[in-house]
Short mmCIF file of C-alpha atoms in Angstrom, two decimals:
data_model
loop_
_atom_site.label_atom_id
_atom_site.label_comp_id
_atom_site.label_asym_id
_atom_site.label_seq_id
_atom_site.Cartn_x
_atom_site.Cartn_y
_atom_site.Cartn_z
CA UNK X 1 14.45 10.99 -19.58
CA UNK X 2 17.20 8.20 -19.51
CA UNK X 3 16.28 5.33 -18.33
CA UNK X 4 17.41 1.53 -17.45
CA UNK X 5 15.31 -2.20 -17.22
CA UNK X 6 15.06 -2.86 -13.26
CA UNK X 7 15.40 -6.51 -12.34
CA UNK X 8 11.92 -7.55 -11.77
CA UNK X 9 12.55 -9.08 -8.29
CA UNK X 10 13.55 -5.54 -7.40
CA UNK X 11 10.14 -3.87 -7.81
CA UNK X 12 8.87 -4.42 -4.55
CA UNK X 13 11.21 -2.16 -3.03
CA UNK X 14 9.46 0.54 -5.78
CA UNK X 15 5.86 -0.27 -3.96
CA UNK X 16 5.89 -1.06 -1.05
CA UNK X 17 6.26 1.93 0.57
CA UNK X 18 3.47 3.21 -0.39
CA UNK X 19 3.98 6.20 -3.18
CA UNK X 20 1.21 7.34 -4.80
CA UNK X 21 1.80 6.35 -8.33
CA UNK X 22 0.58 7.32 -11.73
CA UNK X 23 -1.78 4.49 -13.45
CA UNK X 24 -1.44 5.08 -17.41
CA UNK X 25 -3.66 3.51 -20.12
CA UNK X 26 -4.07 3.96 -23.40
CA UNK X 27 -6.95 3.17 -26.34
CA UNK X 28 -7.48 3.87 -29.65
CA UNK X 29 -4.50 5.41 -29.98
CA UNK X 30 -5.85 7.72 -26.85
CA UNK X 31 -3.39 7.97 -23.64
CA UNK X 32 -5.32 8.36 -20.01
CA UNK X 33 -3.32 8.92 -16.62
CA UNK X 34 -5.24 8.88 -13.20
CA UNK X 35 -3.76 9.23 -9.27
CA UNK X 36 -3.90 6.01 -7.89
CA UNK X 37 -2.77 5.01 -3.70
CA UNK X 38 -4.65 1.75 -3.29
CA UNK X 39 -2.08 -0.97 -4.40
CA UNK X 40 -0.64 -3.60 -2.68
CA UNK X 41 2.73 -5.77 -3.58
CA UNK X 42 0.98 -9.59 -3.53
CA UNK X 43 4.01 -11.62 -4.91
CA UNK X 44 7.96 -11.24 -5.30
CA UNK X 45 8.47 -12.68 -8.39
CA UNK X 46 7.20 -12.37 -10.92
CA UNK X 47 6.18 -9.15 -9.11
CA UNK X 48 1.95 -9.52 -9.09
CA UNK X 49 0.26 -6.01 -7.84
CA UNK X 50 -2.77 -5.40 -6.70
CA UNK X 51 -4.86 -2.00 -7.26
CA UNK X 52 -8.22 -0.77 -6.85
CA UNK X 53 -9.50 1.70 -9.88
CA UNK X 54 -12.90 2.66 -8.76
CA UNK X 55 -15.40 2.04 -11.64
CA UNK X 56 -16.11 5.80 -11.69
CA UNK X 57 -12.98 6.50 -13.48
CA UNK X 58 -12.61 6.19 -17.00
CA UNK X 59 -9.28 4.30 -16.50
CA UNK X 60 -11.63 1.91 -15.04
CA UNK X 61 -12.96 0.58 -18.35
CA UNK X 62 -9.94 1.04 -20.55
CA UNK X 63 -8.09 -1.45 -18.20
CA UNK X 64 -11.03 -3.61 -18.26
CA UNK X 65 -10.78 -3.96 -21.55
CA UNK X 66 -7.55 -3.62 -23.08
CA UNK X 67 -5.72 -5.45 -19.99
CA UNK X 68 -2.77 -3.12 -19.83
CA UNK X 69 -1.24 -0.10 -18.06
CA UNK X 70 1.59 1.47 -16.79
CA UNK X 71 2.32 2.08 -13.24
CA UNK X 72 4.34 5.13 -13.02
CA UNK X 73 6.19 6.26 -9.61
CA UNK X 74 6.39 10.25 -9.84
CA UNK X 75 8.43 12.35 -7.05
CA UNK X 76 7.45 15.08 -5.40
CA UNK X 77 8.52 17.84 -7.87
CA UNK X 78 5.28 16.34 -9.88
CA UNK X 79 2.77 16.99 -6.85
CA UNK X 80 1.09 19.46 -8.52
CA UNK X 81 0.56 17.51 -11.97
CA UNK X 82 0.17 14.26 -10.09
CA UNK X 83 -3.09 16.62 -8.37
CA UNK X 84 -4.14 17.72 -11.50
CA UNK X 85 -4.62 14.40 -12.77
CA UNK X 86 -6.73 13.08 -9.74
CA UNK X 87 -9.22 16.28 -10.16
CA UNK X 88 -9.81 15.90 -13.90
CA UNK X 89 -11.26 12.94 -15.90
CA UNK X 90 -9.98 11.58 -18.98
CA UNK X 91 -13.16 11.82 -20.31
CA UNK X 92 -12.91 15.55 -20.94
CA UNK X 93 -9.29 15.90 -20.86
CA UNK X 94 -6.52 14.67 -22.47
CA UNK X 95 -4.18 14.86 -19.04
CA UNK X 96 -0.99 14.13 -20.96
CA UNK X 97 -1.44 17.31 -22.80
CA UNK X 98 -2.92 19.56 -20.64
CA UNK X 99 -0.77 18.94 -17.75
CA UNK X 100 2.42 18.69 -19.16
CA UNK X 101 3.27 15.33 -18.81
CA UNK X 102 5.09 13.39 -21.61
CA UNK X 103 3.51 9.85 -22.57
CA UNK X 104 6.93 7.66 -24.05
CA UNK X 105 6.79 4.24 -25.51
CA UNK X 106 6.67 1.01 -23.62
CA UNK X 107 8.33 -2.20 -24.99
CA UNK X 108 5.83 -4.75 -23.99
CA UNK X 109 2.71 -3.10 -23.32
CA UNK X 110 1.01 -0.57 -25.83
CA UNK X 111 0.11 1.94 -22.35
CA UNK X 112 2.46 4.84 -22.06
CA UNK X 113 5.42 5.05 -20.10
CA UNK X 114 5.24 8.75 -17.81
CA UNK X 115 8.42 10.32 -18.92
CA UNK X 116 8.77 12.78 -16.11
CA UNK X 117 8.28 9.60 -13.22
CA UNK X 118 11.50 8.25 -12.13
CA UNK X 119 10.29 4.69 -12.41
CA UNK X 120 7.97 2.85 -14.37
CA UNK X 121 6.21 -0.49 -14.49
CA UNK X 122 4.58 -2.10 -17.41
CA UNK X 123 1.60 -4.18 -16.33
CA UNK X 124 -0.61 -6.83 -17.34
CA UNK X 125 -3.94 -7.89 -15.84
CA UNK X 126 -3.41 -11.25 -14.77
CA UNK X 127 -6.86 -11.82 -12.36
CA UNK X 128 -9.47 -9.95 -12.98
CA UNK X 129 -11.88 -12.35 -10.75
CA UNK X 130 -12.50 -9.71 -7.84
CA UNK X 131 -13.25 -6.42 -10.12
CA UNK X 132 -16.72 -6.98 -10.11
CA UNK X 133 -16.87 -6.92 -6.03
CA UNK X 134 -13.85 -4.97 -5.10
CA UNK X 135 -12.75 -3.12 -8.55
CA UNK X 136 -9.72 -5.01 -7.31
CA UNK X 137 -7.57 -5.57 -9.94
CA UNK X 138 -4.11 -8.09 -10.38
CA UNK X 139 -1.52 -7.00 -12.42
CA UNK X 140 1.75 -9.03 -13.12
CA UNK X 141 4.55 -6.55 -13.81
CA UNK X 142 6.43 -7.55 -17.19
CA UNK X 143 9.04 -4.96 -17.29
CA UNK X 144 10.26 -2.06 -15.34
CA UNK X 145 12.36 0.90 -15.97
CA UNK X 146 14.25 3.45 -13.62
CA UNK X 147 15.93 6.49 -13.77
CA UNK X 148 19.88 5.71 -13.06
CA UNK X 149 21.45 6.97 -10.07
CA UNK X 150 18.27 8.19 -8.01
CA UNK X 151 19.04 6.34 -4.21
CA UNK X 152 16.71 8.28 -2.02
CA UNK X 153 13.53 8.71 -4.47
CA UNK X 154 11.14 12.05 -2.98
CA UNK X 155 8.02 9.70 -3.38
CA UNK X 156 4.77 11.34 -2.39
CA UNK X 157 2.24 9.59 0.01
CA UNK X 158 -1.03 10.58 0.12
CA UNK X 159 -2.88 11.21 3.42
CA UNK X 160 -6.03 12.26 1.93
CA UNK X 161 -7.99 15.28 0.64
CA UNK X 162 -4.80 16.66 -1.23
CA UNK X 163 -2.27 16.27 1.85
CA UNK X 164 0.60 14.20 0.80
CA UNK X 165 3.37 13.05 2.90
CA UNK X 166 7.08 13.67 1.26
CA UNK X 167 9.59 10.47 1.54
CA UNK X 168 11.91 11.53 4.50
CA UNK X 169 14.96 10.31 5.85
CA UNK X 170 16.39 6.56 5.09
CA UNK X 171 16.95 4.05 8.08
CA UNK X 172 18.84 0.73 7.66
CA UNK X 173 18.42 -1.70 10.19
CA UNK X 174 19.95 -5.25 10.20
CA UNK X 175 16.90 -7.34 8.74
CA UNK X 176 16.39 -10.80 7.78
CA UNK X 177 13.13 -8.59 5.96
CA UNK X 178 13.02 -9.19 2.54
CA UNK A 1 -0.75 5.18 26.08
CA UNK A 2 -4.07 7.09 25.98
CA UNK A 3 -6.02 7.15 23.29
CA UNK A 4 -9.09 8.27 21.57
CA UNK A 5 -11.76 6.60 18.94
CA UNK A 6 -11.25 7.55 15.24
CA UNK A 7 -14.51 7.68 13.17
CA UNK A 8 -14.11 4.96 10.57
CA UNK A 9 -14.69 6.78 7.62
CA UNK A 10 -10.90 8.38 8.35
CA UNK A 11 -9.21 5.23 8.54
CA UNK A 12 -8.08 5.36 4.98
CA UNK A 13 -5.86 8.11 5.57
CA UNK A 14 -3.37 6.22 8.09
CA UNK A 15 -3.18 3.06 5.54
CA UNK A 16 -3.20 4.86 2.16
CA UNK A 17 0.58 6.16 2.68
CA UNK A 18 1.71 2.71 2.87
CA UNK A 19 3.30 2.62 6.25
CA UNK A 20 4.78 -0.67 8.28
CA UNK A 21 2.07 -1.81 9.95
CA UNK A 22 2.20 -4.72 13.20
CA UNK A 23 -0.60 -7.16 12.62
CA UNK A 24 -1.94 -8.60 16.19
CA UNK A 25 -3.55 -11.80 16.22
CA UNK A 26 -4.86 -14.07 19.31
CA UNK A 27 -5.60 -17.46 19.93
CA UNK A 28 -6.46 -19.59 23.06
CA UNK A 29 -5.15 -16.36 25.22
CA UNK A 30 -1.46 -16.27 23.26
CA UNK A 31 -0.75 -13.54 21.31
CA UNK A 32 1.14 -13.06 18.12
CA UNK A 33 2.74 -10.24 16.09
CA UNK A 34 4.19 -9.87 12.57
CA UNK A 35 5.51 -6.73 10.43
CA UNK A 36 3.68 -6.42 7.33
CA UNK A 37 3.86 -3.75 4.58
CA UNK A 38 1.74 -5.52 1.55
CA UNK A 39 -1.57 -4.02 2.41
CA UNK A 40 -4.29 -1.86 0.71
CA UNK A 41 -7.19 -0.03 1.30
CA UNK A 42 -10.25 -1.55 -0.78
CA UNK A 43 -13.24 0.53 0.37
CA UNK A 44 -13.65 4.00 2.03
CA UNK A 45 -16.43 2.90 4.65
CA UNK A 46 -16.93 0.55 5.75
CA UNK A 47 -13.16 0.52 6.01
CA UNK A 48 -11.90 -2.17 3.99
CA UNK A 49 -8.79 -3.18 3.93
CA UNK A 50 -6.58 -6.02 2.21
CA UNK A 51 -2.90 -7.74 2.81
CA UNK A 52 -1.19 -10.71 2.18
CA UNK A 53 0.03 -12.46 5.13
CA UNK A 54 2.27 -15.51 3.88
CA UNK A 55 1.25 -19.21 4.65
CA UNK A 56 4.91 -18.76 5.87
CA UNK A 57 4.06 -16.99 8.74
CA UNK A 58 2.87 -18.48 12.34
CA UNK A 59 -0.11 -15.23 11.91
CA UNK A 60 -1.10 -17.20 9.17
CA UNK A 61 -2.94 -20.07 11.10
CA UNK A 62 -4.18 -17.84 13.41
CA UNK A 63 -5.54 -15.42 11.15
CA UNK A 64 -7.49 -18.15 8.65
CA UNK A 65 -9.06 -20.04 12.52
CA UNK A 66 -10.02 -16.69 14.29
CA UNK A 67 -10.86 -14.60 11.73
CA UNK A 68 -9.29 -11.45 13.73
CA UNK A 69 -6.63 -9.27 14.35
CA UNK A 70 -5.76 -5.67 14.89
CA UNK A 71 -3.78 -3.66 12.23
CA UNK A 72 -1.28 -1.48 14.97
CA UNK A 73 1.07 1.80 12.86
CA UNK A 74 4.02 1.96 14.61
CA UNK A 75 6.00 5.32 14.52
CA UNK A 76 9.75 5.39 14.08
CA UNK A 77 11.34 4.90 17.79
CA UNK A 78 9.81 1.54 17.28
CA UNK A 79 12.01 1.20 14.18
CA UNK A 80 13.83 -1.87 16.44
CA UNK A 81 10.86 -3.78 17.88
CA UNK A 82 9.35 -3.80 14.27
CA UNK A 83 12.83 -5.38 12.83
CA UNK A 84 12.81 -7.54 15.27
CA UNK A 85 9.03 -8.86 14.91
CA UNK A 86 9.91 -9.12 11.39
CA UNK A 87 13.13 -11.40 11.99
CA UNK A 88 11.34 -13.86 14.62
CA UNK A 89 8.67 -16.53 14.73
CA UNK A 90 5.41 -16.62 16.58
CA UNK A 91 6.15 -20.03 16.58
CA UNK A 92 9.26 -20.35 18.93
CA UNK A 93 8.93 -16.99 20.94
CA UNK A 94 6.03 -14.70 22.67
CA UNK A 95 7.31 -11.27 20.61
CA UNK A 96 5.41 -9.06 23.10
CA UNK A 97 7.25 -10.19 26.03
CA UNK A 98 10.73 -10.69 24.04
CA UNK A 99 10.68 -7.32 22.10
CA UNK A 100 8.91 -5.46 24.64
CA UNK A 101 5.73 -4.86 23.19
CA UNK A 102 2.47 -4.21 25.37
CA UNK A 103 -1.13 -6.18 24.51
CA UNK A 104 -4.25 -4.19 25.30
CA UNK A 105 -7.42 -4.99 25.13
CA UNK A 106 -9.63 -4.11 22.02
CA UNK A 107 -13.17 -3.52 21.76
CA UNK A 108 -14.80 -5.57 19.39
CA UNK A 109 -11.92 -8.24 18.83
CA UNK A 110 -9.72 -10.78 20.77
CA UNK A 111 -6.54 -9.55 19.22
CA UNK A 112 -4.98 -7.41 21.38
CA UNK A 113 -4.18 -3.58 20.68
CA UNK A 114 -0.43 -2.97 20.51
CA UNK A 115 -0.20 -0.05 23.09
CA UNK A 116 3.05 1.69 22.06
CA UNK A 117 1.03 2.54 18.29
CA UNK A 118 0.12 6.04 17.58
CA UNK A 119 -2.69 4.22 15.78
CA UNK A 120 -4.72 0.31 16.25
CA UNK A 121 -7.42 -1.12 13.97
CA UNK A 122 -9.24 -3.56 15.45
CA UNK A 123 -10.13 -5.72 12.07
CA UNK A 124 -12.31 -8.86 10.89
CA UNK A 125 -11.74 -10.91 7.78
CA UNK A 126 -14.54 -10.36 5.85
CA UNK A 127 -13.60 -12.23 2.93
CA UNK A 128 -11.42 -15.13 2.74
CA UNK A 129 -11.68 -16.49 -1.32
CA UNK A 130 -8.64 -14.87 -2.12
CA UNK A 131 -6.03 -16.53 0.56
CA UNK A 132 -5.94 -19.92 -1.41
CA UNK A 133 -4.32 -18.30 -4.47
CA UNK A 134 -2.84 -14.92 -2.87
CA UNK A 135 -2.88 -15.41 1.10
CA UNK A 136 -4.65 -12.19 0.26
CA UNK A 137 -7.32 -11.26 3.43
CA UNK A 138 -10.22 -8.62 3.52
CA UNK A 139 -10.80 -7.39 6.45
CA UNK A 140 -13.25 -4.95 7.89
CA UNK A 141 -11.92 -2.34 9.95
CA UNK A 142 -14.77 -2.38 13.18
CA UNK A 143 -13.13 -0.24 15.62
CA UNK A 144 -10.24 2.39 15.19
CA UNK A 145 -7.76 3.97 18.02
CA UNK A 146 -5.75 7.04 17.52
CA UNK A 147 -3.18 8.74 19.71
CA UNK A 148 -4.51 12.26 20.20
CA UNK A 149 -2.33 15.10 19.00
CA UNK A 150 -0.37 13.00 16.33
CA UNK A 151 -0.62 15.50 13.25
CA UNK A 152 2.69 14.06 11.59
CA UNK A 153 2.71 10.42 12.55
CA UNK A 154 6.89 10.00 11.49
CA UNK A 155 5.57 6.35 10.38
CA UNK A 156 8.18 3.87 8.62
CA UNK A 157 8.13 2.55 4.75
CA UNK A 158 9.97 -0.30 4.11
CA UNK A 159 12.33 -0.39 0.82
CA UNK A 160 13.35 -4.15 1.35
CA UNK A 161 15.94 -6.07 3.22
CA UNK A 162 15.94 -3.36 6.68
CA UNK A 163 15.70 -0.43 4.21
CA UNK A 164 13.08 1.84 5.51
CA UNK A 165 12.37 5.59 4.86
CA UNK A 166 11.00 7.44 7.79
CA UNK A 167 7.79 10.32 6.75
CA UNK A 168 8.82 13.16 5.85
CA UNK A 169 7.53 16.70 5.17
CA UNK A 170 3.56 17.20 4.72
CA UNK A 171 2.49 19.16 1.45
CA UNK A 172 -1.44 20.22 1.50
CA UNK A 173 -2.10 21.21 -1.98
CA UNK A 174 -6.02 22.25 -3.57
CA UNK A 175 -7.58 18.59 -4.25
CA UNK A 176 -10.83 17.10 -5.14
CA UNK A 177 -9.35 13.53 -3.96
CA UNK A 178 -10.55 12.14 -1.08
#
């Protein structure tokens, strides 16, 4: 899938509203993907995130440890992968494979790009300080890629227990908003 | 605007998607108002929710003293009044009265309810070590208000400077996820 950097002070347009997104990791040489909707924008620039990966999943402790991932945006002709990937576990799966998604390499983080997501954000933890309470983690986003020419992105919102909202119309309203 | 109580353990589904939320704070019997869109849920129930609300903003102060607020979803025919909450200062002007937005009482809080919401969440900060370094808050969601018979809130999701898609389409497909 062709690709293009994004200007880091651009990213929080990608999160914040609200798209489920993709969380990637990778160990050993071994990819993982997981569903992820609780993330939050906290800073501009350089773009910090912040995102809750319960300590049930087994994303949980390869981020914990290796410190890296890949936030990946998909649209809503993935639903049904991005599904599949929130009702399996990496521990018994390899979800790359099995679902038919294609892990491509990052430049600065050794976590797997998500081919098949029209954007993509390689992250670093930064804080890890409220983990053990909230498995709240802060990621500083070191480099992000789009896919060229895609205005009106079909992000997919989740509203919980598999119904998802589809991105609708676009409204532009004279804002002082950043 | 009539409404109805929403158990608490359902409050993550009207935050996950990421909409444009108000955030209503009160002090000394004046009320205040901001947009916000940098929030996340961080617990399932009790509700917990965090945002950043900027040292910037007038909520700030008032947020950090009284330790309350109520999180208010506005739908799309507010599209205006949230612009304009977002392009003015607590400090110099009463938004309510300017932008022609109603205060209600709440429950369990001083904040007001914003009545024109399809949705309020009356809110305490539960957790303040994270505003020093992130203006990050976690609040506890105590109370929550729905509009009855809002299936498809058509909520707003802001893509920077005025840019806001408006919910689309719902897709329900087979899911384990909450």
């Amino acid at each position: 899938m062709k690709r293009r950097t994004l200007p880091l002070a651009q990213v929080y347009r990608l999160l914040e509203p609200g798209p489920v997104v993709l969380l990637a990791t990778s160990r050993k040489g071994s990819a993982n993907v997981m569903a992820m909707s609780w993330h939050t924008m906290l800073e501009f620039e350089p773009p910090l995130v912040g995102c809750v990966v319960s300590n049930r999943n087994w994303s949980f402790e390869i981020l914990k440890a290796t410190r890296e991932c890949v936030i990946a945006i998909p649209t809503a002709e993935l639903a049904q992968k991005v599904v599949a990937c929130g009702n399996a576990s990496g521990r018994r799966v390899d979800k790359f494979d099995t679902f038919g998604l294609t892990p491509a390499p990052a430049a600065r983080v050794a976590a797997p790009l998500v081919d098949e997501c029209y954007a993509n954000l390689e992250c670093r933890v930064v804080d890890g300080r409220m983990v053990a309470k909230y498995n709240f983690f802060v990621l500083e986003v070191v480099k992000a890629w789009i896919r060229p020419g895609v205005a009106q992105p079909r992000t997919l919102h989740h509203r919980g227990c598999g119904v998802f909202m589809v991105a609708g119309r676009t409204l532009k309203l004279p804002s002082r908003m950043k």
